[in-house]
mmCIF file of C-alpha atoms and ligand atoms in Angstrom:
data_model
loop_
_atom_site.group_PDB
_atom_site.id
_atom_site.type_symbol
_atom_site.label_atom_id
_atom_site.label_comp_id
_atom_site.label_asym_id
_atom_site.label_seq_id
_atom_site.Cartn_x
_atom_site.Cartn_y
_atom_site.Cartn_z
ATOM 1 C CA MET A 1 205.331 163.501 -111.422
ATOM 2 C CA GLU A 2 203.620 160.995 -109.163
ATOM 3 C CA PHE A 3 204.706 157.362 -109.044
ATOM 4 C CA LEU A 4 202.128 154.674 -108.341
ATOM 5 C CA PRO A 5 203.070 152.149 -105.652
ATOM 6 C CA ARG A 6 203.879 148.776 -107.209
ATOM 7 C CA PRO A 7 203.293 146.187 -104.432
ATOM 8 C CA GLU A 8 202.204 143.618 -107.029
ATOM 9 C CA LEU A 9 205.849 143.313 -108.109
ATOM 10 C CA TRP A 10 206.680 141.843 -104.690
ATOM 11 C CA SER A 11 205.127 138.919 -102.825
ATOM 12 C CA LEU A 12 204.784 140.783 -99.529
ATOM 13 C CA ASP A 13 201.840 139.818 -97.339
ATOM 14 C CA PRO A 14 199.266 142.584 -97.933
ATOM 15 C CA ARG A 15 197.895 142.204 -94.396
ATOM 16 C CA ALA A 16 201.071 143.729 -92.943
ATOM 17 C CA LEU A 17 202.454 147.251 -93.196
ATOM 18 C CA HIS A 18 205.985 146.719 -94.509
ATOM 19 C CA LEU A 19 207.759 149.823 -93.261
ATOM 20 C CA ASN A 20 211.256 148.502 -92.649
ATOM 21 C CA HIS A 21 212.847 147.799 -95.997
ATOM 22 C CA GLY A 22 216.129 149.045 -94.534
ATOM 23 C CA SER A 23 216.763 145.961 -92.400
ATOM 24 C CA TYR A 24 216.389 142.962 -94.691
ATOM 25 C CA GLY A 25 215.169 144.358 -98.029
ATOM 26 C CA ALA A 26 212.517 142.503 -100.031
ATOM 27 C CA VAL A 27 213.051 140.494 -103.201
ATOM 28 C CA PRO A 28 210.739 141.168 -106.167
ATOM 29 C CA ARG A 29 208.748 138.290 -107.678
ATOM 30 C CA ARG A 30 210.712 138.472 -110.918
ATOM 31 C CA THR A 31 214.037 137.935 -109.145
ATOM 32 C CA GLN A 32 212.532 135.157 -107.039
ATOM 33 C CA HIS A 33 211.415 133.495 -110.265
ATOM 34 C CA VAL A 34 214.869 133.795 -111.857
ATOM 35 C CA ALA A 35 216.519 132.507 -108.655
ATOM 36 C CA GLY A 36 214.072 129.570 -108.586
ATOM 37 C CA GLY A 37 214.953 128.712 -112.190
ATOM 38 C CA LEU A 38 218.663 128.839 -111.421
ATOM 39 C CA ARG A 39 218.197 126.588 -108.415
ATOM 40 C CA SER A 40 216.294 124.040 -110.525
ATOM 41 C CA GLU A 41 219.122 124.134 -113.043
ATOM 42 C CA MET A 42 221.645 123.525 -110.251
ATOM 43 C CA GLU A 43 219.648 120.563 -108.958
ATOM 44 C CA SER A 44 219.219 119.059 -112.411
ATOM 45 C CA ASN A 45 222.988 118.564 -112.669
ATOM 46 C CA PRO A 46 225.139 119.866 -109.823
ATOM 47 C CA MET A 47 228.377 118.853 -111.588
ATOM 48 C CA ALA A 48 227.520 120.796 -114.718
ATOM 49 C CA TRP A 49 226.357 123.725 -112.594
ATOM 50 C CA PHE A 50 229.620 124.063 -110.684
ATOM 51 C CA ARG A 51 231.681 123.605 -113.879
ATOM 52 C CA GLY A 52 229.979 126.571 -115.490
ATOM 53 C CA LEU A 53 229.806 128.673 -112.343
ATOM 54 C CA PRO A 54 233.067 130.689 -112.540
ATOM 55 C CA GLU A 55 232.181 132.374 -115.822
ATOM 56 C CA ARG A 56 228.651 133.166 -114.747
ATOM 57 C CA LEU A 57 229.826 134.541 -111.402
ATOM 58 C CA ALA A 58 232.380 136.761 -113.101
ATOM 59 C CA ALA A 59 229.727 138.145 -115.460
ATOM 60 C CA SER A 60 227.360 138.863 -112.573
ATOM 61 C CA ARG A 61 230.099 140.467 -110.500
ATOM 62 C CA ARG A 62 231.037 142.750 -113.425
ATOM 63 C CA ARG A 63 227.391 143.778 -113.871
ATOM 64 C CA LEU A 64 227.088 144.616 -110.156
ATOM 65 C CA ALA A 65 230.350 146.608 -110.274
ATOM 66 C CA GLU A 66 229.055 148.534 -113.278
ATOM 67 C CA TYR A 67 225.862 149.412 -111.410
ATOM 68 C CA LEU A 68 227.950 151.048 -108.671
ATOM 69 C CA GLY A 69 230.422 152.634 -111.068
ATOM 70 C CA ALA A 70 233.192 150.569 -109.448
ATOM 71 C CA ASP A 71 236.483 149.624 -111.099
ATOM 72 C CA PRO A 72 235.748 145.913 -111.777
ATOM 73 C CA ASP A 73 239.350 144.921 -111.004
ATOM 74 C CA GLY A 74 238.934 145.994 -107.379
ATOM 75 C CA PHE A 75 235.356 144.853 -106.857
ATOM 76 C CA ALA A 76 234.714 141.508 -105.146
ATOM 77 C CA LEU A 77 231.517 139.816 -104.037
ATOM 78 C CA VAL A 78 230.956 139.016 -100.360
ATOM 79 C CA PRO A 79 227.860 137.657 -98.591
ATOM 80 C CA ASN A 80 227.051 140.848 -96.700
ATOM 81 C CA ALA A 81 228.430 144.137 -95.407
ATOM 82 C CA SER A 82 229.397 142.451 -92.120
ATOM 83 C CA ALA A 83 231.727 140.182 -94.099
ATOM 84 C CA GLY A 84 233.005 143.151 -96.118
ATOM 85 C CA VAL A 85 234.009 145.079 -93.004
ATOM 86 C CA THR A 86 235.512 141.993 -91.359
ATOM 87 C CA VAL A 87 237.619 141.240 -94.458
ATOM 88 C CA ALA A 88 238.807 144.861 -94.634
ATOM 89 C CA LEU A 89 239.761 144.885 -90.945
ATOM 90 C CA SER A 90 241.739 141.682 -91.426
ATOM 91 C CA ALA A 91 243.649 143.199 -94.371
ATOM 92 C CA VAL A 92 244.877 146.437 -92.802
ATOM 93 C CA PRO A 93 247.956 146.347 -90.578
ATOM 94 C CA ILE A 94 246.999 146.912 -86.943
ATOM 95 C CA ALA A 95 249.868 146.776 -84.444
ATOM 96 C CA PRO A 96 249.595 146.223 -80.691
ATOM 97 C CA GLY A 97 248.850 149.491 -78.931
ATOM 98 C CA GLU A 98 247.269 151.059 -82.019
ATOM 99 C CA ARG A 99 243.698 152.267 -82.318
ATOM 100 C CA ILE A 100 240.691 151.408 -84.444
ATOM 101 C CA VAL A 101 238.466 154.489 -84.689
ATOM 102 C CA LEU A 102 234.731 154.509 -85.337
ATOM 103 C CA THR A 103 231.828 156.766 -84.412
ATOM 104 C CA ASP A 104 228.955 156.112 -82.042
ATOM 105 C CA HIS A 105 226.684 155.782 -85.113
ATOM 106 C CA ALA A 106 228.467 152.581 -86.214
ATOM 107 C CA TYR A 107 226.351 149.470 -86.703
ATOM 108 C CA GLY A 108 226.498 147.107 -83.715
ATOM 109 C CA ALA A 109 227.907 144.133 -85.603
ATOM 110 C CA VAL A 110 230.535 146.354 -87.240
ATOM 111 C CA ARG A 111 231.565 147.533 -83.787
ATOM 112 C CA TYR A 112 231.903 143.871 -82.755
ATOM 113 C CA ALA A 113 234.103 143.253 -85.833
ATOM 114 C CA ALA A 114 236.315 146.157 -84.731
ATOM 115 C CA GLU A 115 236.397 144.783 -81.175
ATOM 116 C CA ARG A 116 237.395 141.339 -82.422
ATOM 117 C CA ALA A 117 240.157 142.810 -84.606
ATOM 118 C CA GLY A 118 241.293 144.861 -81.612
ATOM 119 C CA THR A 119 241.394 141.850 -79.306
ATOM 120 C CA LEU A 120 243.276 139.720 -81.841
ATOM 121 C CA ARG A 121 245.893 142.356 -82.495
ATOM 122 C CA GLY A 122 246.172 144.067 -79.124
ATOM 123 C CA ALA A 123 244.590 147.276 -80.370
ATOM 124 C CA GLU A 124 242.038 149.528 -78.712
ATOM 125 C CA VAL A 125 238.660 150.561 -80.188
ATOM 126 C CA VAL A 126 238.041 154.293 -79.896
ATOM 127 C CA THR A 127 234.498 155.600 -80.293
ATOM 128 C CA VAL A 128 234.043 159.159 -81.487
ATOM 129 C CA PRO A 129 230.783 160.692 -80.247
ATOM 130 C CA VAL A 130 228.895 162.565 -82.968
ATOM 131 C CA PRO A 131 225.665 164.219 -81.785
ATOM 132 C CA LEU A 132 222.550 163.329 -83.757
ATOM 133 C CA GLU A 133 222.077 166.851 -85.031
ATOM 134 C CA ALA A 134 225.804 167.589 -85.662
ATOM 135 C CA ASP A 135 226.483 169.069 -89.076
ATOM 136 C CA ASP A 136 229.146 167.788 -91.449
ATOM 137 C CA ASP A 137 231.820 170.210 -90.223
ATOM 138 C CA GLU A 138 231.250 169.169 -86.609
ATOM 139 C CA LEU A 139 231.409 165.523 -87.614
ATOM 140 C CA LEU A 140 234.658 166.074 -89.509
ATOM 141 C CA ALA A 141 236.174 167.925 -86.573
ATOM 142 C CA ALA A 142 235.213 165.122 -84.164
ATOM 143 C CA VAL A 143 236.839 162.464 -86.362
ATOM 144 C CA ALA A 144 239.917 164.678 -86.959
ATOM 145 C CA ASP A 145 240.334 165.057 -83.195
ATOM 146 C CA ALA A 146 240.522 161.293 -82.782
ATOM 147 C CA LEU A 147 243.343 160.805 -85.305
ATOM 148 C CA ASP A 148 246.862 160.542 -83.989
ATOM 149 C CA ASP A 149 249.952 158.516 -84.748
ATOM 150 C CA ARG A 150 248.447 155.502 -83.003
ATOM 151 C CA THR A 151 245.406 155.375 -85.326
ATOM 152 C CA ALA A 152 245.602 152.202 -87.416
ATOM 153 C CA VAL A 153 242.301 152.558 -89.278
ATOM 154 C CA VAL A 154 239.020 154.503 -89.346
ATOM 155 C CA VAL A 155 235.688 152.777 -89.987
ATOM 156 C CA ILE A 156 232.984 155.190 -91.098
ATOM 157 C CA ASP A 157 229.327 154.798 -92.092
ATOM 158 C CA GLN A 158 228.120 156.074 -95.421
ATOM 159 C CA ILE A 159 224.521 155.838 -94.224
ATOM 160 C CA SER A 160 224.116 154.965 -90.565
ATOM 161 C CA SER A 161 221.644 152.386 -89.370
ATOM 162 C CA ALA A 162 220.217 153.654 -86.077
ATOM 163 C CA THR A 163 220.299 157.305 -87.126
ATOM 164 C CA ALA A 164 219.662 157.018 -90.904
ATOM 165 C CA ARG A 165 222.118 159.801 -91.671
ATOM 166 C CA VAL A 166 224.207 160.254 -94.801
ATOM 167 C CA PHE A 167 227.806 160.839 -93.723
ATOM 168 C CA PRO A 168 230.234 163.082 -95.638
ATOM 169 C CA VAL A 169 232.405 160.080 -96.430
ATOM 170 C CA ASP A 170 234.349 161.749 -99.226
ATOM 171 C CA ARG A 171 235.532 164.406 -96.775
ATOM 172 C CA VAL A 172 236.324 161.796 -94.115
ATOM 173 C CA ALA A 173 238.317 159.827 -96.713
ATOM 174 C CA ARG A 174 240.318 162.963 -97.634
ATOM 175 C CA LEU A 175 240.959 163.675 -93.978
ATOM 176 C CA CYS A 176 242.235 160.130 -93.427
ATOM 177 C CA ARG A 177 244.349 160.218 -96.561
ATOM 178 C CA ASP A 178 246.003 163.451 -95.385
ATOM 179 C CA ALA A 179 246.697 161.783 -92.025
ATOM 180 C CA ASP A 180 247.931 158.628 -93.795
ATOM 181 C CA VAL A 181 245.321 156.490 -92.048
ATOM 182 C CA PRO A 182 243.420 153.798 -93.990
ATOM 183 C CA VAL A 183 239.640 154.213 -94.080
ATOM 184 C CA ILE A 184 236.963 151.534 -94.371
ATOM 185 C CA VAL A 185 233.592 152.833 -95.579
ATOM 186 C CA ASP A 186 230.552 150.906 -94.361
ATOM 187 C CA GLY A 187 228.172 151.561 -97.237
ATOM 188 C CA ALA A 188 225.687 148.834 -96.227
ATOM 189 C CA HIS A 189 222.738 151.066 -97.189
ATOM 190 C CA ALA A 190 224.412 152.951 -100.027
ATOM 191 C CA PRO A 191 223.719 150.850 -103.147
ATOM 192 C CA GLY A 192 220.412 152.041 -104.528
ATOM 193 C CA LEU A 193 220.297 155.081 -102.254
ATOM 194 C CA ILE A 194 223.445 156.855 -103.419
ATOM 195 C CA ASP A 195 224.372 156.861 -107.075
ATOM 196 C CA GLN A 196 228.062 156.131 -107.610
ATOM 197 C CA PRO A 197 228.552 155.313 -103.898
ATOM 198 C CA ILE A 198 232.184 154.168 -104.082
ATOM 199 C CA VAL A 199 234.105 156.879 -102.354
ATOM 200 C CA ASP A 200 237.172 158.305 -104.053
ATOM 201 C CA GLY A 201 240.102 157.783 -101.728
ATOM 202 C CA ALA A 202 238.456 155.065 -99.617
ATOM 203 C CA ASP A 203 240.792 152.146 -98.959
ATOM 204 C CA PHE A 204 237.855 149.750 -98.622
ATOM 205 C CA TRP A 205 234.169 150.194 -99.300
ATOM 206 C CA THR A 206 231.445 147.628 -98.729
ATOM 207 C CA GLY A 207 227.748 147.760 -99.506
ATOM 208 C CA ASN A 208 224.713 145.511 -99.690
ATOM 209 C CA PHE A 209 222.732 144.636 -102.779
ATOM 210 C CA HIS A 210 220.194 142.833 -100.606
ATOM 211 C CA LYS A 211 218.907 146.068 -99.077
ATOM 212 C CA TRP A 212 217.807 148.875 -101.406
ATOM 213 C CA PRO A 213 218.553 147.182 -104.760
ATOM 214 C CA CYS A 214 216.344 144.251 -103.626
ATOM 215 C CA ALA A 215 218.773 141.477 -104.565
ATOM 216 C CA PRO A 216 218.419 138.057 -102.949
ATOM 217 C CA ARG A 217 219.964 138.034 -99.488
ATOM 218 C CA GLY A 218 223.631 137.193 -99.239
ATOM 219 C CA THR A 219 224.697 139.612 -101.980
ATOM 220 C CA ALA A 220 227.120 142.404 -101.195
ATOM 221 C CA GLY A 221 230.156 144.071 -102.747
ATOM 222 C CA LEU A 222 233.602 144.913 -101.432
ATOM 223 C CA PHE A 223 235.673 147.487 -103.269
ATOM 224 C CA VAL A 224 239.386 147.406 -102.475
ATOM 225 C CA ALA A 225 241.776 150.217 -103.431
ATOM 226 C CA GLU A 226 244.691 149.106 -105.545
ATOM 227 C CA ARG A 227 247.313 149.246 -102.822
ATOM 228 C CA TRP A 228 245.453 146.699 -100.681
ATOM 229 C CA ARG A 229 244.447 144.194 -103.341
ATOM 230 C CA ASP A 230 247.307 141.731 -102.908
ATOM 231 C CA ARG A 231 246.769 141.277 -99.191
ATOM 232 C CA THR A 232 242.941 141.269 -99.099
ATOM 233 C CA LYS A 233 241.585 137.743 -98.736
ATOM 234 C CA PRO A 234 238.157 136.194 -98.170
ATOM 235 C CA LEU A 235 237.370 134.986 -94.673
ATOM 236 C CA ILE A 236 237.058 131.426 -95.954
ATOM 237 C CA THR A 237 240.197 129.903 -97.481
ATOM 238 C CA SER A 238 239.329 128.015 -100.640
ATOM 239 C CA TRP A 239 240.630 126.974 -104.063
ATOM 240 C CA ALA A 240 240.888 130.545 -105.338
ATOM 241 C CA GLU A 241 243.455 131.370 -102.615
ATOM 242 C CA TYR A 242 246.208 132.159 -105.117
ATOM 243 C CA ASP A 243 243.976 133.854 -107.685
ATOM 244 C CA GLU A 244 243.953 137.612 -107.933
ATOM 245 C CA LEU A 245 241.259 139.793 -106.429
ATOM 246 C CA PRO A 246 238.364 139.866 -107.347
ATOM 247 C CA ALA A 247 238.248 136.235 -108.616
ATOM 248 C CA ARG A 248 239.789 135.187 -105.274
ATOM 249 C CA PHE A 249 236.427 135.963 -103.669
ATOM 250 C CA ASP A 250 234.229 134.243 -106.261
ATOM 251 C CA GLN A 251 234.086 130.804 -104.698
ATOM 252 C CA GLN A 252 234.458 130.249 -100.999
ATOM 253 C CA GLY A 253 233.933 126.507 -100.869
ATOM 254 C CA THR A 254 230.770 124.724 -101.897
ATOM 255 C CA GLY A 255 227.867 127.062 -101.448
ATOM 256 C CA ASP A 256 224.696 128.479 -102.904
ATOM 257 C CA TYR A 257 225.771 131.125 -105.366
ATOM 258 C CA VAL A 258 222.279 131.599 -106.823
ATOM 259 C CA PRO A 259 221.757 134.995 -105.075
ATOM 260 C CA TRP A 260 224.882 136.396 -106.758
ATOM 261 C CA LEU A 261 223.678 135.208 -110.172
ATOM 262 C CA ALA A 262 220.116 136.438 -109.687
ATOM 263 C CA ALA A 263 221.054 139.844 -108.233
ATOM 264 C CA PRO A 264 221.340 141.600 -111.637
ATOM 265 C CA THR A 265 217.660 140.788 -112.254
ATOM 266 C CA SER A 266 216.745 143.033 -109.333
ATOM 267 C CA LEU A 267 218.751 145.833 -110.938
ATOM 268 C CA GLU A 268 216.552 145.413 -114.033
ATOM 269 C CA VAL A 269 213.448 145.610 -111.839
ATOM 270 C CA LEU A 270 214.720 148.866 -110.331
ATOM 271 C CA GLU A 271 215.469 150.246 -113.761
ATOM 272 C CA ALA A 272 211.939 149.428 -114.955
ATOM 273 C CA LEU A 273 210.614 151.266 -111.866
ATOM 274 C CA ASP A 274 212.472 154.397 -112.976
ATOM 275 C CA TRP A 275 214.697 154.316 -109.946
ATOM 276 C CA PRO A 276 216.344 156.800 -108.951
ATOM 277 C CA ARG A 277 213.614 159.256 -110.052
ATOM 278 C CA ARG A 278 211.129 157.162 -108.126
ATOM 279 C CA ARG A 279 213.486 157.219 -105.148
ATOM 280 C CA SER A 280 213.442 160.999 -105.038
ATOM 281 C CA TRP A 281 209.645 160.945 -105.236
ATOM 282 C CA LEU A 282 209.563 158.412 -102.384
ATOM 283 C CA THR A 283 211.882 160.666 -100.388
ATOM 284 C CA THR A 284 209.402 163.539 -100.603
ATOM 285 C CA MET A 285 206.504 161.226 -99.814
ATOM 286 C CA LEU A 286 208.308 159.757 -96.796
ATOM 287 C CA THR A 287 209.135 163.191 -95.386
ATOM 288 C CA GLU A 288 205.452 164.099 -95.427
ATOM 289 C CA ALA A 289 204.391 160.674 -94.170
ATOM 290 C CA SER A 290 206.876 160.797 -91.272
ATOM 291 C CA THR A 291 205.498 164.181 -90.244
ATOM 292 C CA ILE A 292 202.022 162.681 -90.020
ATOM 293 C CA VAL A 293 203.293 159.819 -87.854
ATOM 294 C CA ALA A 294 205.194 162.227 -85.584
ATOM 295 C CA LYS A 295 202.084 164.416 -85.242
ATOM 296 C CA ALA A 296 199.974 161.420 -84.251
ATOM 297 C CA LEU A 297 202.564 160.532 -81.600
ATOM 298 C CA GLY A 298 202.859 164.109 -80.383
ATOM 299 C CA THR A 299 206.595 164.115 -81.190
ATOM 300 C CA SER A 300 208.795 165.460 -83.964
ATOM 301 C CA LEU A 301 211.339 164.489 -86.589
ATOM 302 C CA PRO A 302 214.854 164.983 -85.291
ATOM 303 C CA ASP A 303 216.844 167.503 -87.270
ATOM 304 C CA VAL A 304 219.270 164.954 -88.742
ATOM 305 C CA THR A 305 221.737 166.610 -91.111
ATOM 306 C CA THR A 306 221.358 164.955 -94.547
ATOM 307 C CA PRO A 307 218.872 162.217 -93.647
ATOM 308 C CA ALA A 308 218.961 159.082 -95.805
ATOM 309 C CA PRO A 309 216.710 159.497 -98.852
ATOM 310 C CA THR A 310 214.193 156.798 -98.016
ATOM 311 C CA MET A 311 214.734 156.213 -94.297
ATOM 312 C CA ARG A 312 213.476 158.649 -91.685
ATOM 313 C CA LEU A 313 213.544 158.784 -87.900
ATOM 314 C CA VAL A 314 210.411 159.688 -85.984
ATOM 315 C CA GLU A 315 210.956 160.222 -82.280
ATOM 316 C CA LEU A 316 208.907 158.070 -79.925
ATOM 317 C CA PRO A 317 207.295 159.703 -76.890
ATOM 318 C CA ALA A 318 209.470 159.925 -73.763
ATOM 319 C CA SER A 319 206.784 157.899 -71.968
ATOM 320 C CA VAL A 320 207.841 154.774 -73.892
ATOM 321 C CA ALA A 321 210.018 153.077 -71.297
ATOM 322 C CA VAL A 322 212.240 150.976 -73.518
ATOM 323 C CA THR A 323 215.967 151.007 -72.887
ATOM 324 C CA SER A 324 217.729 147.786 -73.899
ATOM 325 C CA GLU A 325 218.149 146.317 -77.346
ATOM 326 C CA SER A 326 216.015 143.322 -76.394
ATOM 327 C CA GLU A 327 213.208 145.638 -75.242
ATOM 328 C CA ARG A 328 213.369 147.430 -78.599
ATOM 329 C CA ALA A 329 213.119 144.087 -80.386
ATOM 330 C CA ALA A 330 210.166 143.180 -78.151
ATOM 331 C CA LEU A 331 208.415 146.455 -79.036
ATOM 332 C CA ALA A 332 208.951 145.798 -82.762
ATOM 333 C CA ALA A 333 207.529 142.286 -82.313
ATOM 334 C CA GLN A 334 204.489 143.733 -80.508
ATOM 335 C CA ALA A 335 203.925 146.207 -83.342
ATOM 336 C CA SER A 336 203.979 143.305 -85.773
ATOM 337 C CA GLU A 337 201.574 141.161 -83.756
ATOM 338 C CA ARG A 338 199.148 143.801 -82.499
ATOM 339 C CA ILE A 339 198.986 146.445 -85.211
ATOM 340 C CA GLY A 340 200.392 144.524 -88.184
ATOM 341 C CA ALA A 341 203.275 146.951 -88.656
ATOM 342 C CA GLU A 342 206.830 145.841 -89.415
ATOM 343 C CA LEU A 343 209.027 148.519 -87.886
ATOM 344 C CA ALA A 344 212.632 149.243 -86.969
ATOM 345 C CA ILE A 345 212.887 150.672 -83.464
ATOM 346 C CA THR A 346 216.240 152.390 -82.971
ATOM 347 C CA ALA A 347 217.927 154.278 -80.161
ATOM 348 C CA PHE A 348 220.597 156.942 -80.078
ATOM 349 C CA GLY A 349 221.825 159.255 -77.347
ATOM 350 C CA GLY A 350 219.183 158.034 -74.906
ATOM 351 C CA ARG A 351 216.378 158.788 -77.375
ATOM 352 C CA LEU A 352 214.077 156.283 -79.010
ATOM 353 C CA PHE A 353 212.934 156.322 -82.650
ATOM 354 C CA VAL A 354 210.923 154.453 -85.175
ATOM 355 C CA ARG A 355 212.962 154.358 -88.386
ATOM 356 C CA LEU A 356 210.568 154.376 -91.311
ATOM 357 C CA SER A 357 211.572 153.125 -94.751
ATOM 358 C CA ALA A 358 209.918 153.629 -98.125
ATOM 359 C CA HIS A 359 210.351 151.495 -101.218
ATOM 360 C CA ALA A 360 208.403 151.148 -104.436
ATOM 361 C CA TYR A 361 205.780 148.891 -102.829
ATOM 362 C CA ASN A 362 204.859 151.470 -100.165
ATOM 363 C CA SER A 363 202.002 153.934 -100.417
ATOM 364 C CA PHE A 364 201.177 157.023 -98.384
ATOM 365 C CA ARG A 365 198.272 155.076 -96.923
ATOM 366 C CA ASP A 366 200.714 152.688 -95.182
ATOM 367 C CA TYR A 367 202.011 155.542 -93.034
ATOM 368 C CA GLU A 368 198.512 156.947 -92.418
ATOM 369 C CA LEU A 369 197.511 153.552 -91.047
ATOM 370 C CA LEU A 370 200.610 153.512 -88.867
ATOM 371 C CA ALA A 371 199.722 156.979 -87.584
ATOM 372 C CA GLU A 372 196.260 155.677 -86.674
ATOM 373 C CA ARG A 373 197.502 152.528 -84.931
ATOM 374 C CA LEU A 374 200.860 153.257 -83.310
ATOM 375 C CA PRO A 375 199.715 155.767 -80.644
ATOM 376 C CA THR A 376 197.266 153.207 -79.212
ATOM 377 C CA LEU A 377 199.916 150.483 -79.084
ATOM 378 C CA LEU A 378 202.353 152.783 -77.288
ATOM 379 C CA ARG A 379 199.684 153.990 -74.848
ATOM 380 C CA GLU A 380 198.576 150.467 -73.977
ATOM 381 C CA GLY A 381 202.241 149.339 -73.760
HETATM 382 C C1 LIG B 401 225.181 150.541 -91.390
HETATM 383 C C2 LIG B 401 225.146 149.045 -91.489
HETATM 384 N N1 LIG B 401 226.294 148.384 -91.538
HETATM 385 C C3 LIG B 401 226.337 147.035 -91.664
HETATM 386 C C4 LIG B 401 225.179 146.314 -91.698
HETATM 387 C C5 LIG B 401 225.277 144.823 -91.792
HETATM 388 O O1 LIG B 401 224.684 144.356 -92.963
HETATM 389 P P1 LIG B 401 224.563 142.803 -93.161
HETATM 390 O O2 LIG B 401 223.630 142.293 -92.106
HETATM 391 O O3 LIG B 401 224.012 142.629 -94.531
HETATM 392 O O4 LIG B 401 225.911 142.244 -92.999
HETATM 393 C C6 LIG B 401 223.944 146.950 -91.618
HETATM 394 C C7 LIG B 401 222.694 146.191 -91.626
HETATM 395 O O5 LIG B 401 221.627 146.682 -91.473
HETATM 396 C C8 LIG B 401 223.934 148.370 -91.505
HETATM 397 O O6 LIG B 401 222.785 149.048 -91.414
#
């Protein structure tokens, strides 16, 4: 069955090729409309709005937990996966001289969170190298090698950012459990891409609704295993300090909670789009589309074990002399300005990639146009 692209459900500028859903998502018109209505309600009587907020937040939080198949008693709302990881790192005991373990696929800001936790508590951050094309067994063995009696915690991606790989997180969680080491799963990309993403045996799991489920930005979940619930607190101390989790996370001072209330509308949009059947169709389409882009560039698709369903890496030619993160950002900005393409440029192991995304608003033609335009941009530099 073929699914028709539905760009009319979003308000994306049709003059651009929107090929990087993975970074900041995109909010459908219907959710924008609901969020706008909620904001008008808030501004019509802020006092009444904040009086009624706790019940509405709890209902929204329960709906989002249900979508993930999460136990609602352990599922809190946080603004983003960065906050989720930071909260989890602040909840686990880390003693001076211990180690925080992550892989070289970890998201940059998550690495910084680990570094901050390490500096505050006198612990060391240990990075486990996992080659791009390593299979699951090799990955498991690399993580297992890094565990010893000084390991305080492991932070592991569920779907990595720069390499767009699905990690065998259930196996990593079992490994950590057997070694009696807490594990934090960074599932930033998992909601919407993996059904039932909350990993059995994970001590903490966090994931974004503002990426693949298209919720308004600032909407993410944090699942906390029972044994950690008492000691897991939001980063901002507020009136709910002595409430139980998850209500403890519901209000972190005065803020704009509209995204959390409007997020379930995006889940309805996805449902109407026949997600996840559409997602598997998009996955097939993106595989073919990425091949066309790679062919136009004279490169190939790296052989990533279990690539993310709707994110693919295409290698950039070795002649593209871009090394630093700021140069990658500059190349992405050039692609936007000169060929109208919104792209994620990633790097791993000294290799450079364009990470292509596909969502319901994308058509095969988007990638054909990229294949026509990108080689010229890279040649002209
Ligand atoms: C793997 C991974 N972890 C964490 C994050 C951080 O997400 P956020 O910016 O919503 O905090 C991202 C963002 O792209 C990511 O890809």
